[in-house]
Short mmCIF file of C-alpha atoms in Angstrom, two decimals:
data_model
loop_
_atom_site.label_atom_id
_atom_site.label_comp_id
_atom_site.label_asym_id
_atom_site.label_seq_id
_atom_site.Cartn_x
_atom_site.Cartn_y
_atom_site.Cartn_z
CA MET A 3 161.79 74.56 84.81
CA LEU A 4 158.37 74.52 86.48
CA THR A 5 156.42 77.74 85.84
CA ASN A 6 153.67 79.10 88.06
CA SER A 7 151.02 77.79 85.68
CA GLU A 8 152.43 74.24 85.42
CA SER A 9 151.62 71.44 87.83
CA PRO A 10 154.04 68.51 88.37
CA LEU A 11 151.78 66.37 86.21
CA MET A 12 151.89 68.88 83.35
CA LEU A 13 155.69 69.00 83.56
CA ILE A 14 155.95 65.19 83.35
CA GLN A 15 153.57 65.08 80.39
CA LYS A 16 155.56 67.77 78.59
CA THR A 17 158.80 65.88 79.26
CA CYS A 18 157.26 62.71 77.82
CA ARG A 19 156.25 64.49 74.62
CA PHE A 20 159.72 65.83 73.95
CA ARG A 21 161.74 62.84 75.16
CA GLY A 22 160.60 59.67 73.42
CA GLY A 23 161.85 56.08 73.65
CA ILE A 24 163.02 54.50 76.90
CA LYS A 25 162.79 57.67 78.96
CA SER A 26 159.18 58.14 77.94
CA CYS A 27 158.38 54.59 79.01
CA PHE A 28 160.21 55.15 82.27
CA LEU A 29 158.15 58.28 83.03
CA SER A 30 154.76 56.82 82.08
CA PRO A 31 154.25 55.10 85.48
CA LEU A 32 154.74 58.49 87.16
CA VAL A 33 152.10 59.98 84.87
CA ARG A 34 149.70 57.17 85.80
CA LEU A 35 150.49 57.73 89.50
CA PHE A 36 149.61 61.42 89.38
CA THR A 37 146.53 60.83 87.23
CA SER A 38 145.31 57.95 89.37
CA SER A 39 145.72 59.76 92.70
CA ARG A 40 144.01 62.91 91.43
CA SER A 41 141.02 61.14 89.92
CA MET A 42 140.70 58.75 92.85
CA ALA A 43 140.54 61.63 95.36
CA LYS A 44 137.92 63.36 93.27
CA SER A 45 135.73 60.35 92.71
CA LYS A 46 136.03 58.90 96.19
CA PHE A 47 135.46 61.94 98.37
CA GLU A 48 133.85 64.69 96.33
CA TYR A 49 130.43 63.09 96.63
CA VAL A 50 130.05 64.75 100.06
CA ARG A 51 129.33 68.03 98.28
CA ASN A 52 125.95 66.56 97.36
CA PHE A 53 124.89 66.98 100.99
CA GLU A 54 125.06 70.78 100.68
CA THR A 55 121.68 72.42 100.18
CA ASP A 56 121.07 75.24 97.74
CA ASP A 57 120.49 78.45 99.70
CA THR A 58 120.80 80.90 96.80
CA CYS A 59 118.64 83.97 97.42
CA LEU A 60 115.97 84.74 94.83
CA ARG A 61 117.08 87.33 92.32
CA ASN A 62 115.63 90.84 92.05
CA CYS A 63 114.97 90.88 95.80
CA TYR A 64 116.55 92.96 98.53
CA ILE A 65 118.50 90.71 100.88
CA VAL A 66 118.17 91.76 104.51
CA VAL A 67 120.52 90.33 107.12
CA ARG A 68 119.38 91.17 110.65
CA LEU A 69 121.64 90.64 113.64
CA ASP A 70 120.48 90.49 117.24
CA GLY A 71 122.59 90.41 120.37
CA ARG A 72 122.51 87.04 122.10
CA ASN A 73 121.50 87.29 125.77
CA PHE A 74 122.35 90.99 125.76
CA HIS A 75 120.34 91.76 128.90
CA LYS A 76 122.91 89.79 130.85
CA PHE A 77 125.76 91.28 128.82
CA ALA A 78 124.51 94.83 129.53
CA GLU A 79 124.18 94.16 133.26
CA GLN A 80 127.63 92.61 133.61
CA HIS A 81 129.22 95.51 131.73
CA ALA A 82 127.27 98.16 133.67
CA PHE A 83 125.46 99.73 130.72
CA THR A 84 123.65 102.95 131.58
CA LYS A 85 119.84 102.60 131.69
CA PRO A 86 117.72 103.15 129.69
CA ASN A 87 120.28 104.02 126.98
CA ASP A 88 124.06 103.78 127.00
CA ASN A 89 125.54 106.08 124.37
CA ARG A 90 128.82 104.19 124.49
CA ALA A 91 127.11 100.93 123.59
CA LEU A 92 125.01 102.56 120.87
CA GLY A 93 128.12 104.20 119.41
CA LEU A 94 129.95 100.88 119.40
CA MET A 95 127.04 99.17 117.61
CA THR A 96 127.06 101.90 114.96
CA ARG A 97 130.84 101.72 114.52
CA SER A 98 130.65 97.95 114.09
CA ALA A 99 127.85 98.30 111.53
CA ARG A 100 129.89 100.87 109.62
CA SER A 101 132.73 98.37 109.49
CA VAL A 102 130.39 95.82 107.91
CA MET A 103 129.23 98.28 105.25
CA GLU A 104 132.79 99.30 104.43
CA GLU A 105 133.68 95.62 103.98
CA LEU A 106 130.59 94.79 101.91
CA GLU A 107 129.86 97.79 99.70
CA ASP A 108 126.73 96.19 98.20
CA ILE A 109 124.95 97.01 101.47
CA VAL A 110 122.99 100.12 100.52
CA ILE A 111 121.41 100.90 103.90
CA ALA A 112 121.54 99.65 107.47
CA TYR A 113 119.32 100.39 110.45
CA GLY A 114 120.06 99.75 114.10
CA GLN A 115 118.59 100.22 117.54
CA SER A 116 119.37 98.76 120.95
CA ASP A 117 121.24 95.47 120.34
CA GLU A 118 120.15 94.85 116.74
CA PHE A 119 121.19 95.96 113.25
CA SER A 120 119.66 95.23 109.84
CA PHE A 121 121.77 95.28 106.68
CA VAL A 122 120.17 95.61 103.24
CA PHE A 123 121.97 94.29 100.17
CA LYS A 124 120.93 95.85 96.88
CA ARG A 125 118.73 93.83 94.55
CA THR A 126 121.41 93.34 91.93
CA SER A 127 124.06 92.21 94.39
CA ASN A 128 125.89 89.01 93.49
CA TRP A 129 128.17 88.89 96.54
CA PHE A 130 128.98 85.26 97.45
CA LYS A 131 126.69 84.23 94.56
CA ARG A 132 123.76 85.38 96.74
CA ARG A 133 124.17 82.42 99.09
CA ALA A 134 122.24 83.20 102.28
CA SER A 135 124.61 81.31 104.58
CA LYS A 136 127.67 83.08 103.20
CA LEU A 137 126.09 86.53 103.47
CA MET A 138 124.79 85.99 106.99
CA THR A 139 127.97 84.47 108.39
CA HIS A 140 130.16 87.14 106.83
CA VAL A 141 128.01 89.95 108.23
CA ALA A 142 127.83 88.31 111.67
CA SER A 143 131.56 87.59 111.90
CA GLN A 144 132.58 91.06 110.67
CA PHE A 145 130.18 92.73 113.09
CA SER A 146 131.20 90.61 116.09
CA SER A 147 134.92 91.02 115.52
CA SER A 148 134.47 94.78 115.04
CA TYR A 149 132.51 95.00 118.30
CA VAL A 150 135.46 93.50 120.14
CA PHE A 151 138.08 95.44 118.14
CA TYR A 152 136.49 98.87 118.76
CA TRP A 153 135.41 98.19 122.37
CA LYS A 154 138.22 100.23 123.90
CA GLU A 155 137.47 103.18 121.63
CA PHE A 156 134.08 103.60 123.32
CA PHE A 157 134.54 102.05 126.77
CA GLY A 158 138.09 103.13 127.49
CA GLU A 159 139.77 101.09 130.20
CA GLN A 160 136.59 99.25 131.17
CA PRO A 161 137.42 95.62 130.37
CA LEU A 162 135.42 93.42 128.03
CA LEU A 163 134.62 90.53 130.35
CA TYR A 164 133.69 87.99 127.68
CA PRO A 165 133.04 87.90 123.92
CA PRO A 166 129.58 89.09 122.81
CA GLY A 167 127.43 86.90 120.58
CA PHE A 168 125.11 87.84 117.71
CA ASP A 169 122.67 85.63 115.83
CA GLY A 170 121.45 86.40 112.33
CA ARG A 171 118.67 85.72 109.88
CA VAL A 172 118.14 86.37 106.17
CA VAL A 173 114.85 87.70 104.75
CA LEU A 174 114.05 88.66 101.15
CA TYR A 175 111.86 91.61 100.16
CA PRO A 176 110.77 91.82 96.50
CA SER A 177 109.60 95.45 96.31
CA ASN A 178 110.53 98.88 97.53
CA ARG A 179 107.29 99.09 99.49
CA ASN A 180 108.05 95.81 101.27
CA LEU A 181 111.52 97.00 102.22
CA LYS A 182 110.34 100.43 103.40
CA ASP A 183 107.65 98.74 105.50
CA TYR A 184 110.30 96.49 107.03
CA MET A 185 112.48 99.49 107.92
CA SER A 186 109.41 101.31 109.29
CA TRP A 187 108.57 98.27 111.42
CA ARG A 188 112.03 98.26 112.99
CA GLN A 189 111.89 102.00 113.71
CA ALA A 190 108.39 101.71 115.18
CA ASP A 191 109.73 98.92 117.38
CA CYS A 192 112.52 101.26 118.48
CA HIS A 193 109.97 103.90 119.50
CA VAL A 194 107.75 101.47 121.43
CA ASN A 195 110.66 99.89 123.29
CA ASN A 196 112.43 103.15 124.06
CA LEU A 197 109.31 104.88 125.35
CA TYR A 198 108.61 101.97 127.69
CA ASN A 199 112.22 101.77 128.89
CA THR A 200 112.44 105.53 129.39
CA VAL A 201 109.35 105.58 131.63
CA PHE A 202 110.29 102.34 133.38
CA TRP A 203 113.77 103.47 134.39
CA THR A 204 112.58 106.98 135.26
CA LEU A 205 110.12 105.43 137.72
CA VAL A 206 112.95 103.36 139.19
CA GLN A 207 115.77 105.92 139.19
CA LYS A 208 113.80 109.09 139.97
CA GLY A 209 110.53 107.77 141.33
CA GLY A 210 112.03 105.35 143.83
CA LEU A 211 110.02 102.33 142.66
CA THR A 212 111.39 98.83 142.50
CA THR A 213 111.56 97.16 139.10
CA VAL A 214 108.55 95.01 140.01
CA GLN A 215 106.53 98.07 141.09
CA ALA A 216 107.48 99.96 137.92
CA GLU A 217 106.42 97.01 135.78
CA ASP A 218 103.04 96.83 137.57
CA ARG A 219 102.57 100.59 137.16
CA LEU A 220 103.01 100.37 133.38
CA LYS A 221 100.78 97.35 132.78
CA GLY A 222 98.00 98.20 130.32
CA THR A 223 99.23 101.75 129.67
CA LEU A 224 99.19 103.28 126.20
CA ALA A 225 101.75 105.64 124.65
CA ALA A 226 99.73 108.67 125.78
CA ASP A 227 99.70 107.36 129.35
CA LYS A 228 103.46 106.91 129.38
CA ASN A 229 104.02 110.39 127.99
CA GLU A 230 101.71 111.76 130.68
CA ILE A 231 103.65 110.03 133.46
CA LEU A 232 106.93 111.48 132.21
CA PHE A 233 105.56 115.01 131.82
CA THR A 234 103.33 115.41 134.89
CA GLU A 235 105.44 113.51 137.40
CA PHE A 236 108.99 114.18 136.22
CA ASP A 237 108.70 117.24 133.94
CA ILE A 238 110.16 115.27 131.03
CA ASN A 239 108.97 115.88 127.46
CA TYR A 240 109.66 112.65 125.63
CA ASN A 241 109.88 114.49 122.31
CA ASN A 242 112.98 116.24 123.63
CA GLU A 243 114.82 112.99 124.22
CA PRO A 244 117.83 112.43 121.88
CA LEU A 245 116.86 111.32 118.37
CA VAL A 246 119.36 108.46 118.45
CA HIS A 247 117.34 106.99 121.34
CA ARG A 248 113.90 107.61 119.85
CA LYS A 249 114.61 106.96 116.17
CA GLY A 250 117.64 104.66 116.12
CA THR A 251 120.48 104.94 113.60
CA THR A 252 120.28 104.73 109.81
CA LEU A 253 123.50 104.29 107.83
CA ILE A 254 123.75 105.06 104.11
CA TRP A 255 126.47 105.77 101.56
CA GLU A 256 126.84 109.45 100.68
CA LYS A 257 129.23 111.56 98.65
CA ARG A 258 130.44 114.61 100.48
CA ASP A 259 133.11 117.19 99.74
CA GLU A 260 136.06 117.32 102.09
CA THR A 261 139.02 119.68 102.07
CA VAL A 262 142.52 118.47 102.85
CA THR A 263 145.83 120.31 103.03
CA LYS A 264 148.75 119.09 100.95
CA ARG A 265 152.31 120.30 100.59
CA VAL A 266 153.26 120.52 96.93
CA LYS A 267 156.06 122.03 94.94
CA LEU A 268 154.67 124.43 92.37
CA PRO A 269 156.33 125.05 88.99
CA LYS A 270 159.20 127.55 89.13
CA GLU A 271 159.07 127.52 92.91
CA GLU A 272 161.94 126.28 95.05
CA GLU A 273 160.02 125.62 98.27
CA GLU A 274 156.91 123.54 98.91
CA LYS A 275 153.68 125.35 99.68
CA GLU A 276 150.52 124.29 101.43
CA VAL A 277 147.59 123.87 99.05
CA HIS A 278 143.97 123.21 100.01
CA VAL A 279 142.43 120.48 97.86
CA THR A 280 138.68 119.72 97.82
CA ARG A 281 137.55 116.30 96.71
CA SER A 282 134.35 114.28 96.82
CA ARG A 283 134.45 111.01 98.74
CA ARG A 284 131.84 108.28 99.19
CA LYS A 285 131.56 107.33 102.83
CA VAL A 286 129.09 105.80 105.26
CA HIS A 287 127.15 108.46 107.17
CA ALA A 288 124.72 108.14 110.06
CA HIS A 289 121.22 109.64 110.27
CA HIS A 290 118.92 109.69 113.30
CA GLY A 291 115.73 110.99 111.75
CA ASP A 292 112.42 109.49 110.70
CA ILE A 293 112.42 106.81 107.99
CA ILE A 294 108.74 105.88 108.25
CA GLY A 295 107.55 108.85 106.22
CA ASP A 296 108.49 109.67 102.63
CA GLN A 297 110.86 112.56 103.28
CA PHE A 298 113.96 110.47 104.01
CA TRP A 299 113.50 108.36 100.87
CA GLU A 300 112.83 111.40 98.70
CA GLU A 301 116.01 113.08 99.98
CA HIS A 302 118.05 109.92 99.28
CA PRO A 303 116.62 108.44 96.06
CA ASP A 304 119.80 106.47 95.31
CA VAL A 305 119.24 104.09 98.22
CA LEU A 306 116.49 102.10 96.49
CA GLU A 307 116.49 100.54 93.02
CA ASP A 308 113.56 100.80 90.62
CA ASP A 309 110.87 98.18 91.09
CA ASP A 310 111.04 97.28 87.40
CA CYS A 311 114.71 96.24 87.57
#
């Protein structure tokens, strides 16, 4: 009888060992057939593996996979995203990123704004043998499929007209300072872009300017100028705008206590009773504060690994 661990060839070889004479001679051509076909397939076709290039990421480095929406200006227009920020779209991006982190638990932190998200794998991660192509494609496919899967949760009955696309890149950062500077760069980019977009669309929606006129009005202006336009002309204090718009979204793993109610049957009791049980669970949580300064990193020291690892 053929067991799970025995191939047909192994079974024939075992039969030959225990049944000598004529039967053994009769079975030997079958053994040669199996051996010949297996070795021929290996030697004739396996050479194509030599065309694969080694894309193993350097060890002791943080692996950052950054995704960007492909042609998302058009996607946002065709799906009637609210300008300058659509909370539905931002929520969907965050939900999709959470799905990626829950699938790949070696991602220690992720940061997103607008149509982009960066995922940071811990230094000691050995997921997919640290192959850049495997990591990037897995993150991109999980994120894209989640975006489609959770669309209805955020946009209700508004139809998804066509599948969104996201491109990705892989960058390595060897030190904590390098990684923190990268995260700071992305959050600074969020601030610059959001301030511009907030003023631009305020000039269009409340100031009655065309998009061309609003663009001309903002040429050469600094951050102080943009804040002045918002405050003096529209009575808007930019610092009061939602943090998720100004600072983006940071996702990290955290342990938090949660209380659940269970029905249990206690000793010497005939009926079940409701009991409140508190337990600590590790889940992905979102933050919308500053990550450029030291406070965030001091409050969450487990995110980064020691530089001497």
